[in-house]
Amino acid sequence: TMAANLAYTTFQSSQALEEDARSSLNRIALEKKSQVDSVFDVQFNVSEAVVNEVFTVNLFTGIKETGKVDQKEINKLADYLKKRYDLANGLYENIFFTYKDAVIADGLGGTSVGYVMDHDLESYYYEQLKNPGVNTGNYMYSPITGRPTIPIINSILDKNNQVISAFVIAVDVNKLTQQLLTGSGKNGAHTMILDPNGLVLAADHSDYELKLNFSENKELKSFFNEMGKNKSGSGNFILNGVKYIASYEKHDKYGFYILSYMPVSQ
């Protein structure tokens, strides 16, 4: 009976340890999720500031009233966007203004100028025309750079509250998720961020970035399917022969998953 008691106690304590690990992983995933929100909150403020700047308001109001585009002024606007783009240190995939559904000035030195907003791909833009105000689009791949982005959109309005020009900050998801991973890996816990299709966008084990796809990996597929059914939860998965315990949170608004995990052996 002594051996039986010992085995039972060991089982009890390993269960308690596992519960502890789960709740600590869950805390990490939630913390990372709120970091995502705070990054976007900062960008919403930037967006509000830009669309309310006297220079940009006067520029677009002038274009609307005269029907003429002063290229010198547009060049000034482009310089301003370029400065904003550079200051963001890679967080922006692009930053641009539209006029009549096409890009009129951007922060990429004109790479996207003339691009006409697509009804399917840029549905967020056509939504904005109906309901102006700061908002975000869904996770998408940029038609200009091919990079994964989440667009933040806002507008300059005329007297009748019709959109004259939309202002878009396209947040570069890779850069966003890399920022979230700094300071990860404490207490042996690791973090990955997955796109809606299971591709690892960022990981503190950088060899997984853009190479590992949970939905295409035999060992990980069923765990990813489980994740797809819930907003948050925990479970186990095996990766490269190692068994891990994990907690995950799905970001409702931006569609990606934040996954915190550690080896069961630990």
CSV table of C-alpha atoms in Angstrom, one decimal:
chain,number,residue,atom,x,y,z
A,1,THR,CA,0.0,0.0,0.0
A,2,MET,CA,2.9,2.3,0.6
A,3,ALA,CA,4.0,2.0,-3.0
A,4,ALA,CA,0.4,2.6,-4.1
A,5,ASN,CA,0.1,5.7,-1.9
A,6,LEU,CA,3.4,7.0,-3.3
A,7,ALA,CA,2.3,6.4,-6.9
A,8,TYR,CA,-1.0,8.2,-6.1
A,9,THR,CA,0.7,11.2,-4.4
A,10,THR,CA,3.1,11.5,-7.4
A,11,PHE,CA,0.1,11.5,-9.8
A,12,GLN,CA,-1.7,14.1,-7.6
A,13,SER,CA,1.4,16.4,-7.6
A,14,SER,CA,2.0,16.1,-11.3
A,15,GLN,CA,-1.6,17.0,-11.9
A,16,ALA,CA,-1.3,20.0,-9.7
A,17,LEU,CA,1.9,21.0,-11.5
A,18,GLU,CA,0.1,20.7,-14.9
A,19,GLU,CA,-2.8,22.8,-13.6
A,20,ASP,CA,-0.3,25.4,-12.5
A,21,ALA,CA,1.5,25.4,-15.9
A,22,ARG,CA,-1.8,25.7,-17.7
A,23,SER,CA,-2.9,28.7,-15.8
A,24,SER,CA,0.4,30.4,-16.1
A,25,LEU,CA,0.4,29.7,-19.9
A,26,ASN,CA,-3.1,31.0,-20.1
A,27,ARG,CA,-2.0,34.3,-18.3
A,28,ILE,CA,0.8,34.7,-20.9
A,29,ALA,CA,-1.5,34.2,-23.9
A,30,LEU,CA,-4.0,36.8,-22.4
A,31,GLU,CA,-1.3,39.3,-21.7
A,32,LYS,CA,0.0,39.0,-25.3
A,33,LYS,CA,-3.5,39.5,-26.6
A,34,SER,CA,-3.9,42.7,-24.6
A,35,GLN,CA,-0.6,43.9,-26.0
A,36,VAL,CA,-2.0,43.5,-29.5
A,37,ASP,CA,-4.9,45.7,-28.5
A,38,SER,CA,-2.6,48.4,-27.0
A,39,VAL,CA,-0.5,48.5,-30.3
A,40,PHE,CA,-3.8,49.1,-32.2
A,41,ASP,CA,-5.0,51.7,-29.7
A,42,VAL,CA,-1.8,53.7,-30.2
A,43,GLN,CA,-2.3,53.5,-34.0
A,44,PHE,CA,-6.0,54.6,-33.7
A,45,ASN,CA,-4.7,57.7,-32.0
A,46,VAL,CA,-2.2,58.3,-34.8
A,47,SER,CA,-4.9,57.9,-37.3
A,48,GLU,CA,-7.2,60.4,-35.6
A,49,ALA,CA,-4.4,62.9,-35.4
A,50,VAL,CA,-3.5,62.6,-39.1
A,51,VAL,CA,-7.0,63.0,-40.4
A,52,ASN,CA,-7.6,66.1,-38.2
A,53,GLU,CA,-4.3,67.9,-39.1
A,54,VAL,CA,-5.0,71.3,-40.6
A,55,PHE,CA,-2.7,70.6,-43.6
A,56,THR,CA,-4.4,67.3,-44.6
A,57,VAL,CA,-7.9,68.6,-44.0
A,58,ASN,CA,-7.2,71.8,-46.1
A,59,LEU,CA,-5.5,69.9,-48.8
A,60,PHE,CA,-8.4,67.5,-49.5
A,61,THR,CA,-11.1,70.0,-48.9
A,62,GLY,CA,-9.4,72.2,-51.5
A,63,ILE,CA,-9.2,69.3,-54.0
A,64,LYS,CA,-13.0,68.6,-53.4
A,65,GLU,CA,-13.9,72.3,-53.9
A,66,THR,CA,-11.8,73.1,-56.9
A,67,GLY,CA,-11.7,69.7,-58.5
A,68,LYS,CA,-7.9,70.3,-59.1
A,69,VAL,CA,-5.0,68.3,-57.7
A,70,ASP,CA,-2.0,70.4,-56.9
A,71,GLN,CA,0.9,68.0,-57.4
A,72,LYS,CA,3.3,70.2,-55.3
A,73,GLU,CA,0.9,69.8,-52.3
A,74,ILE,CA,0.5,66.0,-53.0
A,75,ASN,CA,4.4,65.7,-53.0
A,76,LYS,CA,4.4,67.5,-49.6
A,77,LEU,CA,1.8,65.0,-48.4
A,78,ALA,CA,3.9,62.1,-49.7
A,79,ASP,CA,7.0,63.5,-47.8
A,80,TYR,CA,5.0,63.7,-44.7
A,81,LEU,CA,3.7,60.1,-45.1
A,82,LYS,CA,7.3,58.9,-45.7
A,83,LYS,CA,8.4,60.5,-42.4
A,84,ARG,CA,5.6,58.8,-40.6
A,85,TYR,CA,6.4,55.5,-42.3
A,86,ASP,CA,10.1,55.7,-41.3
A,87,LEU,CA,9.3,56.7,-37.7
A,88,ALA,CA,7.2,53.5,-37.3
A,89,ASN,CA,10.3,51.4,-37.6
A,90,GLY,CA,8.8,48.7,-39.8
A,91,LEU,CA,5.4,48.5,-38.1
A,92,TYR,CA,3.8,49.9,-41.2
A,93,GLU,CA,3.6,47.9,-44.4
A,94,ASN,CA,2.3,51.1,-46.0
A,95,ILE,CA,0.6,54.3,-45.1
A,96,PHE,CA,-1.5,56.1,-47.7
A,97,PHE,CA,-4.4,58.5,-48.7
A,98,THR,CA,-7.0,57.7,-51.3
A,99,TYR,CA,-8.9,60.0,-53.6
A,100,LYS,CA,-11.8,58.7,-55.8
A,101,ASP,CA,-11.1,55.1,-54.7
A,102,ALA,CA,-7.4,55.2,-55.8
A,103,VAL,CA,-4.2,55.8,-53.8
A,104,ILE,CA,-3.1,59.4,-54.3
A,105,ALA,CA,-0.1,59.5,-52.0
A,106,ASP,CA,1.8,56.9,-49.9
A,107,GLY,CA,4.8,56.5,-47.6
A,108,LEU,CA,6.5,54.0,-50.0
A,109,GLY,CA,7.9,56.6,-52.3
A,110,GLY,CA,4.8,56.3,-54.6
A,111,THR,CA,4.9,52.5,-55.1
A,112,SER,CA,1.2,52.1,-54.5
A,113,VAL,CA,0.0,55.4,-56.1
A,114,GLY,CA,-2.7,54.9,-58.7
A,115,TYR,CA,-3.7,51.5,-57.2
A,116,VAL,CA,-7.5,51.3,-57.3
A,117,MET,CA,-9.2,49.8,-54.2
A,118,ASP,CA,-10.6,46.4,-54.9
A,119,HIS,CA,-14.2,45.7,-53.9
A,120,ASP,CA,-13.3,42.2,-52.6
A,121,LEU,CA,-9.8,42.6,-51.2
A,122,GLU,CA,-10.4,46.0,-49.8
A,123,SER,CA,-14.0,45.6,-48.7
A,124,TYR,CA,-13.0,47.5,-45.5
A,125,TYR,CA,-12.5,50.6,-47.7
A,126,TYR,CA,-16.0,50.4,-49.3
A,127,GLU,CA,-17.4,49.8,-45.8
A,128,GLN,CA,-15.7,53.0,-44.7
A,129,LEU,CA,-17.4,55.0,-47.4
A,130,LYS,CA,-20.7,53.9,-45.9
A,131,ASN,CA,-19.7,54.2,-42.2
A,132,PRO,CA,-16.8,56.6,-41.9
A,133,GLY,CA,-14.6,56.7,-38.7
A,134,VAL,CA,-11.6,54.8,-37.4
A,135,ASN,CA,-11.9,51.1,-38.0
A,136,THR,CA,-9.8,48.0,-39.0
A,137,GLY,CA,-10.1,45.7,-41.9
A,138,ASN,CA,-9.5,41.9,-41.7
A,139,TYR,CA,-6.2,40.2,-41.9
A,140,MET,CA,-5.1,40.3,-45.5
A,141,TYR,CA,-2.1,40.1,-47.8
A,142,SER,CA,-1.0,43.4,-49.3
A,143,PRO,CA,-1.5,43.6,-53.1
A,144,ILE,CA,1.5,45.9,-53.2
A,145,THR,CA,4.2,44.1,-51.1
A,146,GLY,CA,2.6,40.7,-50.6
A,147,ARG,CA,3.1,41.1,-46.8
A,148,PRO,CA,0.4,40.1,-44.3
A,149,THR,CA,-1.3,43.3,-43.0
A,150,ILE,CA,-4.2,44.5,-40.9
A,151,PRO,CA,-5.4,47.9,-42.3
A,152,ILE,CA,-6.5,50.7,-40.0
A,153,ILE,CA,-8.8,53.1,-41.9
A,154,ASN,CA,-10.2,56.6,-41.2
A,155,SER,CA,-11.5,59.5,-43.3
A,156,ILE,CA,-11.5,63.2,-44.1
A,157,LEU,CA,-15.1,64.2,-44.6
A,158,ASP,CA,-16.8,67.0,-46.4
A,159,LYS,CA,-19.6,69.2,-44.9
A,160,ASN,CA,-22.2,66.5,-45.6
A,161,ASN,CA,-20.1,63.8,-43.8
A,162,GLN,CA,-19.2,62.2,-47.2
A,163,VAL,CA,-15.7,60.8,-47.5
A,164,ILE,CA,-13.4,62.9,-49.5
A,165,SER,CA,-10.3,60.9,-48.8
A,166,ALA,CA,-9.6,57.7,-46.8
A,167,PHE,CA,-6.4,57.4,-44.8
A,168,VAL,CA,-5.0,53.9,-44.3
A,169,ILE,CA,-2.3,52.7,-42.0
A,170,ALA,CA,-1.5,49.1,-43.0
A,171,VAL,CA,0.1,47.4,-40.0
A,172,ASP,CA,2.7,44.8,-40.9
A,173,VAL,CA,1.6,41.7,-39.0
A,174,ASN,CA,5.1,40.1,-39.0
A,175,LYS,CA,6.5,43.2,-37.3
A,176,LEU,CA,3.6,43.5,-34.9
A,177,THR,CA,3.9,39.9,-33.8
A,178,GLN,CA,7.7,40.1,-33.4
A,179,GLN,CA,7.2,43.0,-31.0
A,180,LEU,CA,4.9,40.8,-29.0
A,181,LEU,CA,7.5,38.1,-28.6
A,182,THR,CA,10.1,40.2,-26.9
A,183,GLY,CA,10.5,39.1,-23.4
A,184,SER,CA,8.9,35.7,-24.2
A,185,GLY,CA,10.6,32.5,-23.2
A,186,LYS,CA,10.6,33.3,-19.5
A,187,ASN,CA,10.1,30.3,-17.1
A,188,GLY,CA,10.5,28.0,-20.1
A,189,ALA,CA,7.3,29.2,-21.7
A,190,HIS,CA,7.3,30.0,-25.4
A,191,THR,CA,4.9,31.9,-27.6
A,192,MET,CA,3.9,31.6,-31.2
A,193,ILE,CA,1.4,33.7,-33.2
A,194,LEU,CA,-0.5,31.9,-35.9
A,195,ASP,CA,-2.5,33.4,-38.8
A,196,PRO,CA,-6.1,32.3,-39.3
A,197,ASN,CA,-5.0,29.4,-41.5
A,198,GLY,CA,-2.5,28.0,-39.0
A,199,LEU,CA,0.7,29.4,-40.4
A,200,VAL,CA,3.2,30.6,-37.7
A,201,LEU,CA,3.7,34.3,-38.3
A,202,ALA,CA,6.1,34.8,-35.4
A,203,ALA,CA,7.7,32.6,-32.8
A,204,ASP,CA,10.4,33.1,-30.2
A,205,HIS,CA,11.9,30.0,-32.0
A,206,SER,CA,12.5,31.9,-35.2
A,207,ASP,CA,13.1,28.8,-37.3
A,208,TYR,CA,9.3,28.2,-37.1
A,209,GLU,CA,8.4,31.6,-38.6
A,210,LEU,CA,6.6,31.3,-41.9
A,211,LYS,CA,7.7,27.7,-42.2
A,212,LEU,CA,5.6,25.8,-39.8
A,213,ASN,CA,1.9,25.5,-40.6
A,214,PHE,CA,-0.3,23.8,-37.9
A,215,SER,CA,-3.1,22.9,-40.4
A,216,GLU,CA,-0.7,21.1,-42.7
A,217,ASN,CA,1.4,19.3,-40.1
A,218,LYS,CA,0.3,15.7,-39.3
A,219,GLU,CA,1.1,16.0,-35.6
A,220,LEU,CA,-0.5,19.4,-35.1
A,221,LYS,CA,-3.5,19.3,-37.3
A,222,SER,CA,-6.0,17.9,-34.8
A,223,PHE,CA,-4.8,20.4,-32.1
A,224,PHE,CA,-5.3,23.3,-34.6
A,225,ASN,CA,-8.8,22.0,-35.5
A,226,GLU,CA,-9.6,22.1,-31.8
A,227,MET,CA,-8.3,25.7,-31.6
A,228,GLY,CA,-10.6,26.6,-34.5
A,229,LYS,CA,-13.7,25.6,-32.5
A,230,ASN,CA,-13.0,27.7,-29.4
A,231,LYS,CA,-12.1,31.3,-28.6
A,232,SER,CA,-9.6,30.1,-26.0
A,233,GLY,CA,-8.5,26.9,-24.3
A,234,SER,CA,-5.7,24.6,-23.6
A,235,GLY,CA,-4.4,21.2,-24.7
A,236,ASN,CA,-1.4,19.2,-25.7
A,237,PHE,CA,0.5,18.8,-28.9
A,238,ILE,CA,3.6,17.0,-30.2
A,239,LEU,CA,6.1,18.9,-32.2
A,240,ASN,CA,9.3,17.2,-33.5
A,241,GLY,CA,8.7,14.3,-31.1
A,242,VAL,CA,8.4,16.5,-28.0
A,243,LYS,CA,5.1,16.7,-26.1
A,244,TYR,CA,4.0,20.2,-25.1
A,245,ILE,CA,1.3,21.6,-22.9
A,246,ALA,CA,-0.3,24.8,-24.4
A,247,SER,CA,-2.8,27.5,-23.9
A,248,TYR,CA,-4.3,29.7,-26.7
A,249,GLU,CA,-6.4,32.8,-27.3
A,250,LYS,CA,-8.0,33.7,-30.5
A,251,HIS,CA,-8.1,37.4,-31.3
A,252,ASP,CA,-11.7,37.9,-32.3
A,253,LYS,CA,-11.1,41.1,-34.2
A,254,TYR,CA,-7.9,40.3,-36.0
A,255,GLY,CA,-8.4,36.6,-36.5
A,256,PHE,CA,-5.0,35.3,-35.4
A,257,TYR,CA,-4.1,32.9,-32.6
A,258,ILE,CA,-1.7,33.5,-29.7
A,259,LEU,CA,-0.3,30.3,-28.4
A,260,SER,CA,1.8,29.9,-25.3
A,261,TYR,CA,3.4,26.5,-24.6
A,262,MET,CA,6.1,24.6,-22.7
A,263,PRO,CA,7.4,21.0,-22.8
A,264,VAL,CA,5.4,18.6,-20.6
A,265,SER,CA,8.7,17.2,-19.2
A,266,GLN,CA,9.4,20.5,-17.7
